[in-house]
Structures are given as structure tokens and as C-alpha cells.
GROMACS .gro file of C-alpha atoms in nm:
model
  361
    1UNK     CA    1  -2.787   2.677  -2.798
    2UNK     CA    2  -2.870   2.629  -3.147
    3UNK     CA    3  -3.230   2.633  -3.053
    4UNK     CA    4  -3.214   2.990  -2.953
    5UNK     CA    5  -3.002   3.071  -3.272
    6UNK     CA    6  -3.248   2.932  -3.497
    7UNK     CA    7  -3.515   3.188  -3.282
    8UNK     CA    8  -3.373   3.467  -3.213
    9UNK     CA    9  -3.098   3.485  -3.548
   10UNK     CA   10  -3.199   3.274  -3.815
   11UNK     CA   11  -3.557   3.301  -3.811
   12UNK     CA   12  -3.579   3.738  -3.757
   13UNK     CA   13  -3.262   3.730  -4.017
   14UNK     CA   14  -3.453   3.529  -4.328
   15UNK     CA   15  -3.737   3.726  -4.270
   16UNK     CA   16  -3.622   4.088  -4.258
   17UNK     CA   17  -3.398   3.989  -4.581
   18UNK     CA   18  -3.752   3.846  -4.731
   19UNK     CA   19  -3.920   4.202  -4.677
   20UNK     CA   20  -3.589   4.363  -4.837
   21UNK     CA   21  -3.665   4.167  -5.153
   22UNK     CA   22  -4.011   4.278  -5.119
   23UNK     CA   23  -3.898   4.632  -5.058
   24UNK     CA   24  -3.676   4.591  -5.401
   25UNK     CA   25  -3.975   4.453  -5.577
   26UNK     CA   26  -4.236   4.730  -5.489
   27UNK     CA   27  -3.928   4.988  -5.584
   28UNK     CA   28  -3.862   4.854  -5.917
   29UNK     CA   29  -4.270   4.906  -5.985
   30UNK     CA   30  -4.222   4.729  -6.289
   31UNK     CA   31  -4.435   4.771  -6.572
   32UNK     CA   32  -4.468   4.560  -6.905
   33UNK     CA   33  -4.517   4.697  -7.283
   34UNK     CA   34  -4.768   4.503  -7.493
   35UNK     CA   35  -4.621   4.711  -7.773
   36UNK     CA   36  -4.221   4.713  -7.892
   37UNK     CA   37  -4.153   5.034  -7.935
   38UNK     CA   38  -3.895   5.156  -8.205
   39UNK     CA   39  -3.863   5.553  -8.158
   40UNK     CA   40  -3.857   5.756  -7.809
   41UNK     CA   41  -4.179   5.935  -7.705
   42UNK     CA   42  -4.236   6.314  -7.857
   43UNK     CA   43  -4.109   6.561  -7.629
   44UNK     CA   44  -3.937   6.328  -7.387
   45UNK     CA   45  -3.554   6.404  -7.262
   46UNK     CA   46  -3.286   6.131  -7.202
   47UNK     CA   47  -3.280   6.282  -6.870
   48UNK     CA   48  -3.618   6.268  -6.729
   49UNK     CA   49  -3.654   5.927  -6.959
   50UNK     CA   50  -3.370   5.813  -6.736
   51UNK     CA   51  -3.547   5.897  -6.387
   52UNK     CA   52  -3.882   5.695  -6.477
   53UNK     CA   53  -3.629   5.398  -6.575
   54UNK     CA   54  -3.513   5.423  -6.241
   55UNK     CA   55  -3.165   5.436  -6.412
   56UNK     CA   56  -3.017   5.756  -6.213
   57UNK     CA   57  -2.691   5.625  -6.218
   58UNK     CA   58  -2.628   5.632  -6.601
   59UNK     CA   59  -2.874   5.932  -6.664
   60UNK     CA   60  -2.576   6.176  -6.684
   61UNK     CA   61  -2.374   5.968  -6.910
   62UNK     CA   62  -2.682   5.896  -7.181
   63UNK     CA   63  -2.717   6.235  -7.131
   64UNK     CA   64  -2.405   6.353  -7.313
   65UNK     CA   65  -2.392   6.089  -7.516
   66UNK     CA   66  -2.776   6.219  -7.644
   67UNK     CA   67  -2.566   6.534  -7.714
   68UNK     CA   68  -2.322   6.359  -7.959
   69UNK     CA   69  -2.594   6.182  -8.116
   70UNK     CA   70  -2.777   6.496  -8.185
   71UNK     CA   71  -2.419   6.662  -8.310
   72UNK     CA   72  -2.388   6.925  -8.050
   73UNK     CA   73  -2.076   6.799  -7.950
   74UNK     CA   74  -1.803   6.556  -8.047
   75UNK     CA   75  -1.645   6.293  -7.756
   76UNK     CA   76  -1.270   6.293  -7.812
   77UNK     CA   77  -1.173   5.973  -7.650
   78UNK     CA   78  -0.814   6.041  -7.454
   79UNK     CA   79  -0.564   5.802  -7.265
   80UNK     CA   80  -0.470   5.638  -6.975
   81UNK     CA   81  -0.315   5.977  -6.876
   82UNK     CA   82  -0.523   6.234  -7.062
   83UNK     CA   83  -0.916   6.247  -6.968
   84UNK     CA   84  -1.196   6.260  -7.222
   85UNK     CA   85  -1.292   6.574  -7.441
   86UNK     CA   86  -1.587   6.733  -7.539
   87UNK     CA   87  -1.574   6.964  -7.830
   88UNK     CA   88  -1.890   7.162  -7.876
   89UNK     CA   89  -1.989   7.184  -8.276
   90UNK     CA   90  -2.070   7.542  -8.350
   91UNK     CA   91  -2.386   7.678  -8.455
   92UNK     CA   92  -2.623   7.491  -8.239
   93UNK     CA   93  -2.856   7.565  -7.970
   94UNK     CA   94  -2.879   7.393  -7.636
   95UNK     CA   95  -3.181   7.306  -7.383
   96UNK     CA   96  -3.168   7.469  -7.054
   97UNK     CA   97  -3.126   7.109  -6.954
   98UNK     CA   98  -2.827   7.052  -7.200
   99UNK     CA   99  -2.672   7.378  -7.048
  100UNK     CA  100  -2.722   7.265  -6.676
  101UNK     CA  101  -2.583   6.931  -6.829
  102UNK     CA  102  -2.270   7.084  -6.934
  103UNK     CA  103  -2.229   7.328  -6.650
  104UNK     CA  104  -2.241   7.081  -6.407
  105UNK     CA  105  -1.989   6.849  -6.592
  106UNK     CA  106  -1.701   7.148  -6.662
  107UNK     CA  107  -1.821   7.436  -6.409
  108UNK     CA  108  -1.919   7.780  -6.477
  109UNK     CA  109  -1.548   7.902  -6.356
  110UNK     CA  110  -1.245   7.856  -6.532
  111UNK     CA  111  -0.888   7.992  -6.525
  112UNK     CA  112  -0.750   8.063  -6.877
  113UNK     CA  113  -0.427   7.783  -6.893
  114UNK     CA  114  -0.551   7.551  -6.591
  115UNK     CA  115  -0.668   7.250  -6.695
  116UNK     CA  116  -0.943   7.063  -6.531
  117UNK     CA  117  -0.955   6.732  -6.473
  118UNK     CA  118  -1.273   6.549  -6.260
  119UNK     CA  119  -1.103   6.204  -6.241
  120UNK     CA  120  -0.920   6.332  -5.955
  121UNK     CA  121  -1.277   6.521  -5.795
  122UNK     CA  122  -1.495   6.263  -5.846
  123UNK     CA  123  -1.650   6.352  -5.517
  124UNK     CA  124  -1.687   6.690  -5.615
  125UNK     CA  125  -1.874   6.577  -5.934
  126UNK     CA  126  -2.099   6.369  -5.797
  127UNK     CA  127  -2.259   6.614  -5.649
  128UNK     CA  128  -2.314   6.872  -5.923
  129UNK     CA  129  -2.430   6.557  -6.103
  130UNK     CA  130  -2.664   6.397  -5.829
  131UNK     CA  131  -2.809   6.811  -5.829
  132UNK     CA  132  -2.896   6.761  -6.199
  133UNK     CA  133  -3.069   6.477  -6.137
  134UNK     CA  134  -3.251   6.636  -5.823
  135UNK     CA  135  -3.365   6.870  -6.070
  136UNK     CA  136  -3.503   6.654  -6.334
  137UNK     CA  137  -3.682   6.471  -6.030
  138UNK     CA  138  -3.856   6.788  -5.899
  139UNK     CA  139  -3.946   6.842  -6.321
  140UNK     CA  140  -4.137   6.497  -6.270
  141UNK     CA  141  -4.269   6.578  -5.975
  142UNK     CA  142  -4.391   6.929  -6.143
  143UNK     CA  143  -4.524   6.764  -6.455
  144UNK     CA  144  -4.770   6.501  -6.211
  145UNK     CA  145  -4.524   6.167  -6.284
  146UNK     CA  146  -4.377   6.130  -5.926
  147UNK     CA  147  -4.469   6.196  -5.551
  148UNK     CA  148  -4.290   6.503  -5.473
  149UNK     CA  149  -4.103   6.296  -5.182
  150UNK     CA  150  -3.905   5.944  -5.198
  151UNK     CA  151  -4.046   5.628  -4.977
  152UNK     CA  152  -3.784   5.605  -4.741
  153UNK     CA  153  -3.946   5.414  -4.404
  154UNK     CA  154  -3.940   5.064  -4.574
  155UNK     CA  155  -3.535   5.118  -4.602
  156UNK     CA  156  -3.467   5.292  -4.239
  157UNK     CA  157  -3.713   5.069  -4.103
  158UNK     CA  158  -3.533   4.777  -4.239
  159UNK     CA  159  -3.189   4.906  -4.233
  160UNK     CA  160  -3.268   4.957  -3.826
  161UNK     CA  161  -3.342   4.603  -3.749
  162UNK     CA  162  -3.033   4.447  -3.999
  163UNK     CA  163  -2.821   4.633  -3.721
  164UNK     CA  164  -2.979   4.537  -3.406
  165UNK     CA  165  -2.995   4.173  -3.563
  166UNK     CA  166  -2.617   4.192  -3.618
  167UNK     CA  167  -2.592   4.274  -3.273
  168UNK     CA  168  -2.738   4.007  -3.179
  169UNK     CA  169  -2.584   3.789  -3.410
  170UNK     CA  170  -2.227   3.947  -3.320
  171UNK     CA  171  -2.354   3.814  -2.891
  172UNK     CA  172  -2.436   3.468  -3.031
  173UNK     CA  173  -2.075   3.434  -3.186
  174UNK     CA  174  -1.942   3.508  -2.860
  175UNK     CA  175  -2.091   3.218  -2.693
  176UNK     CA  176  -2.079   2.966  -2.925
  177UNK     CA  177  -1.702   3.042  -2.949
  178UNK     CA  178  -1.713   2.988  -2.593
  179UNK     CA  179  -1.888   2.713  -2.582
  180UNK     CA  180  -1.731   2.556  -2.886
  181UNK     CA  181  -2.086   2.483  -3.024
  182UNK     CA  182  -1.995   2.464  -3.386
  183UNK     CA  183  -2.311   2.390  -3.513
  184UNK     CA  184  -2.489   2.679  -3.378
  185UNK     CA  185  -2.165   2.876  -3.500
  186UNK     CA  186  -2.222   2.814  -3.820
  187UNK     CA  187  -2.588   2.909  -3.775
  188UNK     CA  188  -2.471   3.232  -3.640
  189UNK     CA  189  -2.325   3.278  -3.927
  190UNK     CA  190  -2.538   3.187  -4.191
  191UNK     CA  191  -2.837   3.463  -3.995
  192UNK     CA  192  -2.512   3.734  -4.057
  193UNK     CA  193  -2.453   3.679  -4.401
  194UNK     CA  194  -2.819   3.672  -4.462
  195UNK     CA  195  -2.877   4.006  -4.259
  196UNK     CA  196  -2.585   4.192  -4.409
  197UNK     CA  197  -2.739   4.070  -4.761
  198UNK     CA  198  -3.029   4.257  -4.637
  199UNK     CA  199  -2.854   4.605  -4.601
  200UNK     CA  200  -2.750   4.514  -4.943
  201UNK     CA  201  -3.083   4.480  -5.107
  202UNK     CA  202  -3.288   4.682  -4.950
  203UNK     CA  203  -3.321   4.995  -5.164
  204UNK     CA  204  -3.278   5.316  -4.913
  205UNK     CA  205  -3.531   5.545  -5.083
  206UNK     CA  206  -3.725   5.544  -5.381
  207UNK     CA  207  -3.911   5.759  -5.599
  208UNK     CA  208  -4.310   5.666  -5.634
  209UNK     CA  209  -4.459   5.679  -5.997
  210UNK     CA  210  -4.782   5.855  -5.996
  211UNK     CA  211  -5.013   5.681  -6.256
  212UNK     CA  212  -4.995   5.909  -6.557
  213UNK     CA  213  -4.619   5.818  -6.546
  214UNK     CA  214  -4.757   5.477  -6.677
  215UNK     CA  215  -4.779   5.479  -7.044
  216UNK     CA  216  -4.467   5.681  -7.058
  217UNK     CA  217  -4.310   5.414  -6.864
  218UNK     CA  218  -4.501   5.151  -7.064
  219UNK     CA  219  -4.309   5.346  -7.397
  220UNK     CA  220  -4.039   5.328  -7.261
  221UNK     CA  221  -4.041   4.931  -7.209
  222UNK     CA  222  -4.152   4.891  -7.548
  223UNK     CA  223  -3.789   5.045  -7.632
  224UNK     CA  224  -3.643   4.824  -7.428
  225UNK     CA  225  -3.801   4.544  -7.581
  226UNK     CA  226  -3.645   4.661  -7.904
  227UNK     CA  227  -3.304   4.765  -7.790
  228UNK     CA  228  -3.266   4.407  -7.647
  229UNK     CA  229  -3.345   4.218  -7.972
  230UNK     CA  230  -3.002   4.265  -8.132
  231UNK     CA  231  -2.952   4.002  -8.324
  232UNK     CA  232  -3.018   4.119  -8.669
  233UNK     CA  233  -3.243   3.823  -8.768
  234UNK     CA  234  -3.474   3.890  -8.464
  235UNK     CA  235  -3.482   4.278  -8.593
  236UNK     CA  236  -3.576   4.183  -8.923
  237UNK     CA  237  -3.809   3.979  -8.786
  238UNK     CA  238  -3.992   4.307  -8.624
  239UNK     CA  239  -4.156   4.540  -8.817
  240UNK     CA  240  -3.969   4.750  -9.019
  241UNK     CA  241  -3.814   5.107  -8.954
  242UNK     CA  242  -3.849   5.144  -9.352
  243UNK     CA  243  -4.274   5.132  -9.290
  244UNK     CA  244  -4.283   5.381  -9.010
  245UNK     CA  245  -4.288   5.768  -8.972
  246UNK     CA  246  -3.894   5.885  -8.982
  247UNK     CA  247  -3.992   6.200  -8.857
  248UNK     CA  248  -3.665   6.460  -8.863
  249UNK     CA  249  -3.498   6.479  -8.561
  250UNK     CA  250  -3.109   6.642  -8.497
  251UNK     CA  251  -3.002   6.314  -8.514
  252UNK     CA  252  -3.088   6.221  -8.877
  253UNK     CA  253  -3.102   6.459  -9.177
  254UNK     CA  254  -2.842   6.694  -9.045
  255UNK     CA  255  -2.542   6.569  -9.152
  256UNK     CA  256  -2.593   6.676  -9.566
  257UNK     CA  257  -2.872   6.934  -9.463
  258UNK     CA  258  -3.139   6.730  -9.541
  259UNK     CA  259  -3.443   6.568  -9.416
  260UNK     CA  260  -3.469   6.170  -9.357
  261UNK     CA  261  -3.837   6.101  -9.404
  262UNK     CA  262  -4.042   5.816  -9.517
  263UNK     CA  263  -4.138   5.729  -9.890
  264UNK     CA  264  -4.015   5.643 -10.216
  265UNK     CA  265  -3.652   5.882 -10.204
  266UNK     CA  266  -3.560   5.778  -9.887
  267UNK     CA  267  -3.296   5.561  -9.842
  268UNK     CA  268  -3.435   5.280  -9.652
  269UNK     CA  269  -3.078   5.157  -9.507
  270UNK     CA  270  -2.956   5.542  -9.412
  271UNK     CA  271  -3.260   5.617  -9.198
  272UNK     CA  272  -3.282   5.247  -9.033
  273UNK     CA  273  -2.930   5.345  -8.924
  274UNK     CA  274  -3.030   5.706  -8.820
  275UNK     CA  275  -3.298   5.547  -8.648
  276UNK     CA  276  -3.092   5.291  -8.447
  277UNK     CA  277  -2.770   5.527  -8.367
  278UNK     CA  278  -3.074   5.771  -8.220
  279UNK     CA  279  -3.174   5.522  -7.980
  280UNK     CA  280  -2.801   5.492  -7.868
  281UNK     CA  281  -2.852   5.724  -7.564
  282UNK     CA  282  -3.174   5.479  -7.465
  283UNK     CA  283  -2.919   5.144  -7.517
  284UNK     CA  284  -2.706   5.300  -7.220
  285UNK     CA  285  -3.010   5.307  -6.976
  286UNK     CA  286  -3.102   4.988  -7.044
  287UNK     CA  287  -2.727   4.849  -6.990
  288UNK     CA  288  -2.759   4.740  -7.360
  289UNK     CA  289  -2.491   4.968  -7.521
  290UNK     CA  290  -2.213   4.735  -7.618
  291UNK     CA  291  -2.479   4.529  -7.777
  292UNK     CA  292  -2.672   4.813  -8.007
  293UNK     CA  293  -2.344   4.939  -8.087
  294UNK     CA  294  -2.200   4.638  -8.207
  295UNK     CA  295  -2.567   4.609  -8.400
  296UNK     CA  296  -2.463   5.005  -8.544
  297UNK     CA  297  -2.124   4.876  -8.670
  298UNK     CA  298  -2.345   4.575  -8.883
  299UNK     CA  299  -2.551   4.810  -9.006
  300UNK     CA  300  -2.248   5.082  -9.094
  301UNK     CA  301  -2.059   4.799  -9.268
  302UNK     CA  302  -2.384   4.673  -9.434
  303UNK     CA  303  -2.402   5.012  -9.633
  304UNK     CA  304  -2.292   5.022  -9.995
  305UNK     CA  305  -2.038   5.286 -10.131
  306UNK     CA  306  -2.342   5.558 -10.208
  307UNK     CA  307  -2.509   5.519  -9.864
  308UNK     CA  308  -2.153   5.582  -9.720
  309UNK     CA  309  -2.092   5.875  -9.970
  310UNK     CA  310  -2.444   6.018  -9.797
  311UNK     CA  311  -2.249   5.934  -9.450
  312UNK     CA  312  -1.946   6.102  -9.559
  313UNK     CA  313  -2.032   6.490  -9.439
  314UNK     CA  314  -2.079   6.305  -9.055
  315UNK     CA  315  -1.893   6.223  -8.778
  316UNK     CA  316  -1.947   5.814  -8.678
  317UNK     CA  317  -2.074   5.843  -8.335
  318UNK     CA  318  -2.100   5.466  -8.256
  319UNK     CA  319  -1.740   5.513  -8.294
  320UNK     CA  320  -1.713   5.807  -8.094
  321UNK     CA  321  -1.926   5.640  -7.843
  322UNK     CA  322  -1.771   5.310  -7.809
  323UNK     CA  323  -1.422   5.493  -7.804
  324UNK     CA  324  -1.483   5.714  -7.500
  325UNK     CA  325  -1.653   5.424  -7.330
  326UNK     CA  326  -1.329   5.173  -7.336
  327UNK     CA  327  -1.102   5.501  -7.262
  328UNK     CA  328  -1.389   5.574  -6.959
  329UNK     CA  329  -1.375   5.242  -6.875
  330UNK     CA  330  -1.770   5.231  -6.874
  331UNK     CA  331  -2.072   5.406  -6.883
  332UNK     CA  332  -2.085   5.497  -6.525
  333UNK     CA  333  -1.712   5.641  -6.550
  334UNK     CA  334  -1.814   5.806  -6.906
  335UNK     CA  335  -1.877   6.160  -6.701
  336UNK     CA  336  -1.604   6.122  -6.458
  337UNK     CA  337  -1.311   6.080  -6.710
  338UNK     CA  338  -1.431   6.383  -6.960
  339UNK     CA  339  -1.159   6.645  -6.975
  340UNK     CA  340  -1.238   7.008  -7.062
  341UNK     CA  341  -1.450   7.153  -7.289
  342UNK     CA  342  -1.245   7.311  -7.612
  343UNK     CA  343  -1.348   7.461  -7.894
  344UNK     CA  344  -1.252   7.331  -8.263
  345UNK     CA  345  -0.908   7.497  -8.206
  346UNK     CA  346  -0.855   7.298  -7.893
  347UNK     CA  347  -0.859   7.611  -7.707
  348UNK     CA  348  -1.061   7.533  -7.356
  349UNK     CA  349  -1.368   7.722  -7.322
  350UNK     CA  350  -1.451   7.915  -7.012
  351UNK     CA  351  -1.710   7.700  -6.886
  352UNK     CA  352  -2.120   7.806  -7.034
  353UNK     CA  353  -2.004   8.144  -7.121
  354UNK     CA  354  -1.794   7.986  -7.397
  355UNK     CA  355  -2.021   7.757  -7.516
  356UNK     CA  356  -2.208   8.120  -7.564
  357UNK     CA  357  -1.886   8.275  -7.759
  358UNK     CA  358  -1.861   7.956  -7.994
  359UNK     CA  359  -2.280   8.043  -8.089
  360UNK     CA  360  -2.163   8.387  -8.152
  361UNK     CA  361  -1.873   8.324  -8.296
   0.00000   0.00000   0.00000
């Protein structure tokens, strides 16, 4: 029998989990940066940043935390029994993306005195979440970067023949139990494992990157690059921060009402931090943000006393950050363990129409 195993299991088995790893491969449509990369592109979002990354999954999460990093909010890392806050810092002005953002994560409805917490409706919060990222993928599609439908027939195709091959395989464990045929058992075997293995890798869907997506995608490797050399002798060993453009963004220069630019007043060790606690957002796509924010606490603690006197006016995000994520328990939990939104009085805010009264207000 363990003729027809190696036939009919083994051999169909290894080679539908080969074309599953080839399936992976074309998904991934990797590209490769010449250039390392040190700022995000002009006019790019976390969000849509986080769809041509193919990094879905954490897109909501670097989403909110782009919104601390830009001061539009503050993370208020709870308990074990309390969830994560969000307190919106007045006077600022959201995307439409940012407000979808928001909406999706604390709902448009809210009774005054209920308190909401999506720990216990993850479900529920998936979707609203998977919608925002529906969105951003019809924006790519819009904007010429993506194929305004998914590849799905390599996965269902694929998917179809790991089940008939398990039912195959499932027959030839019948006999050879029978038959006490332990070598072909253990045959049998080995063409399950490697056919449920395929259900595992083989992506279901994809999205397909049309080819002005490329040097955006090719940017956004370069960052990667850079995010992934933490060690603070390889950054030194990079071109400086201090020698390029620090152009003003809502993540530098706001904290004393000023400007962090380039040239002779500018304090080179302020904006090199401004410049790496920007990219903070960009270290959770990657899957790099325990390492860039232990690189942000270096850098904090590298400051002297009038840097941190320049500092003082702010609120330390990489604290913030690294706070909510070991209360989250992770980056993909970050959005399922945030509490309600409240105002600076604590007092929850009735969903986007309060994030309206606090601009107002």
C-alpha cells in the first residue's frame, strides 16, 4: 500500500503545499529600496501606507497611534479590569479619515452614563474596523495603486484540492489501520500534515499592486530599512537626520509653538528625536515597535537638562505608546482594549459629535 500512498497522498500533498508557497510569494510582491529612507512620503496616510505594506492587520492600531504622535489625542493606558482611553486634545482638526478612524473605534451612538467597552465586542469591532480598511482599499484603488478586485482563484483553487486531498488522506488512514501497515501510516500522515500546512499558507485573497504603487512601495521599504537598524551605532552610521530637510509636521514643533527646521538654531538632538518618535506609527507596521521605542527612550535619556526643558510643554508619547501596548497586550489588541473617548474632564464624549463640541468648545 505504501506505493499508492506515496501516489495518490504524498506526491499531490507536497505539491499543492509547493504552489501555496508560491501563492504566498507572488502575494507578498515584494519589492526592494536601493535608498534607506528616513521620513514618510509627502501626503501619504498611516492608513493607506499600511494597505501597500500589506500590513491590514495593524493598520488600525498605527493608525491611532499616528494620532498621538501628531497630539490629537492622548492614550491613557488602563488595567487588567479597566480598558484603554483616548482623550482627544482640544483645538485640533481631524482628517475625514481620522474621523472615520475614531467613529469606527467608539461609534457614532452613545448613551450619556453607559460605558462602552469593545473587549467584550470584539466581533462587533472587527467589522467597523475591517470597513475602514475596505475603504482605504477602494481610496487605492481610486488613486490607480491597486486592481479594484483581490486575486482570489489561486486560494479557492488551492484551498479546494487541500480538502479533497484530506479526503483522501482521511480513506488511506482507514486502511492502513486495517491493515496495520505502519509504514504507509505514517506516510498518510506526513501527506496530512503537509496538506493542512497548505490551508495554512496559502493566502485566501490578495490585493494586486498596480505599478505606480511601486516607488511608493519602494519608499516605504527604504523606511523599513531604517526602522530596522536600531542599534544606535548602526544609526549613526547612516546619514544624519541633523543634514536633512526637518520639514514641520504636527509631530515636531508643536509642543512650544514652534517650528523644528534645519540650520544653525535648531537643536540637532530635539528634531532627531521628533524625527524618530514620528516614524513610531511606521515601527508598528513593520512589527518593529518595541525596538524603535526602546531606540526613543536612548535618545530621550540622551538629552541634556535644556533639550528636556524644550520637551517639558509635551506629553512623552513613546511612553504613552509603550504603556497602552503592555496594558493592550500588543499591537493587534491596541484597538480592541481602548475604552471610551472622554474629554480632559474625563467626561465621555458622545461619539464624533463630541469630538465636534470639544473643537467648539
Amino acid at each position: 500500500m505504501l506505493p499508492a500512498v506515496i501516489a495518490l497522498a504524498i506526491a499531490p500533498a507536497f505539491l499543492i503545499l509547493g504552489l501555496g508557497f508560491v501563492a504566498r510569494a507572488i502575494a507578498a510582491q515584494r519589492v526592494t529600496s536601493l535608498i534607506v529612507q528616513y521620513t514618510p512620503e509627502r501626503g501619504s496616510t498611516v492608513l493607506h501606507d499600511a494597505l501597500l505594506v500589506n500590513a491590514d492587520r495593524r493598520a488600525a492600531s498605527a493608525a491611532l497611534i499616528d494620532l498621538a504622535v501628531k497630539r490629537k489625542v492622548r492614550l491613557l493606558a488602563g488595567s487588567k479590569r479597566q480598558p484603554i482611553g483616548v482623550e482627544v486634545v482640544p483645538n485640533v482638526v481631524f482628517t475625514a479619515d481620522e474621523l472615520a478612524l475614531l467613529e469606527a473605534l467608539f461609534g457614532p451612538e452613545h448613551i450619556p452614563g453607559r460605558v462602552r467597552r469593545f473587549s467584550s465586542d470584539r466581533r462587533a469591532l472587527a467589522g467597523r474596523l475591517r470597513t475602514i480598511v475596505q475603504h482605504a482599499e477602494h481610496a487605492l484603488a481610486r488613486e490607480g495603486l491597486t486592481a479594484e478586485r483581490r486575486t482570489t482563484w489561486p486560494g479557492v483553487t488551492l484551498t479546494i484540492l487541500a480538502y479533497l486531498g484530506m479526503l483522501v488522506e482521511a480513506l488511506f488512514l482507514v486502511f492502513t489501520l486495517i491493515d496495520g501497515d505502519w509504514p504507509a501510516l505514517i506516510a498518510t500522515l506526513v501527506a496530512l500534515a503537509a496538506t493542512i500546512a497548505t490551508i495554512v499558507v496559502t493566502p485566501s485573497s490578495w490585493r494586486r499592486f498596480l505599478p505606480p504603487a511601486k516607488p511608493k512601495r519602494e519608499h516605504l521599504d527604504g523606511l523599513r530599512q531604517y526602522l530596522a537598524l536600531a542599534e544606535a551605532d548602526r544609526l549613526r552610521a547612516l546619514q544624519s537626520p541633523r543634514g536633512a530637510e526637518l520639514l514641520s509636521t504636527d509631530a515636531a514643533g508643536r509642543h512650544a509653538g514652534t517650528v523644528v527646521t534645519a540650520g544653525p538654531d535648531a537643536d540637532a538632538a530635539v528634531a532627531r528625536y521628533h524625527l524618530h518618535e514620528r516614524l513610531l506609527p511606521y515601527a508598528v507596521l513593520f512589527g518593529l515597535e518595541r525596538e524603535w521605542i526602546a531606540r526613543l527612550k536612548l535618545e530621550h535619556a540622551a538629552l541634556d537638562a535644556p533639550n528636556l526643558d524644550l520637551l517639558s510643554d509635551t506629553v512623552d508619547v513613546t511612553i504613552q505608546v509603550a504603556d497602552a501596548l503592555d496594558a493592550a497586550g500588543g499591537v493587534l489588541e491596541l484597538t480592541a482594549a481602548v475604552g471610551d473617548l472622554v474629554d480632559g474632564s474625563g467626561a465621555v464624549l458622545d461619539g464624533v459629535g463630541g469630538i465636534f463640541e470639544v473643537f467648539s468648545s
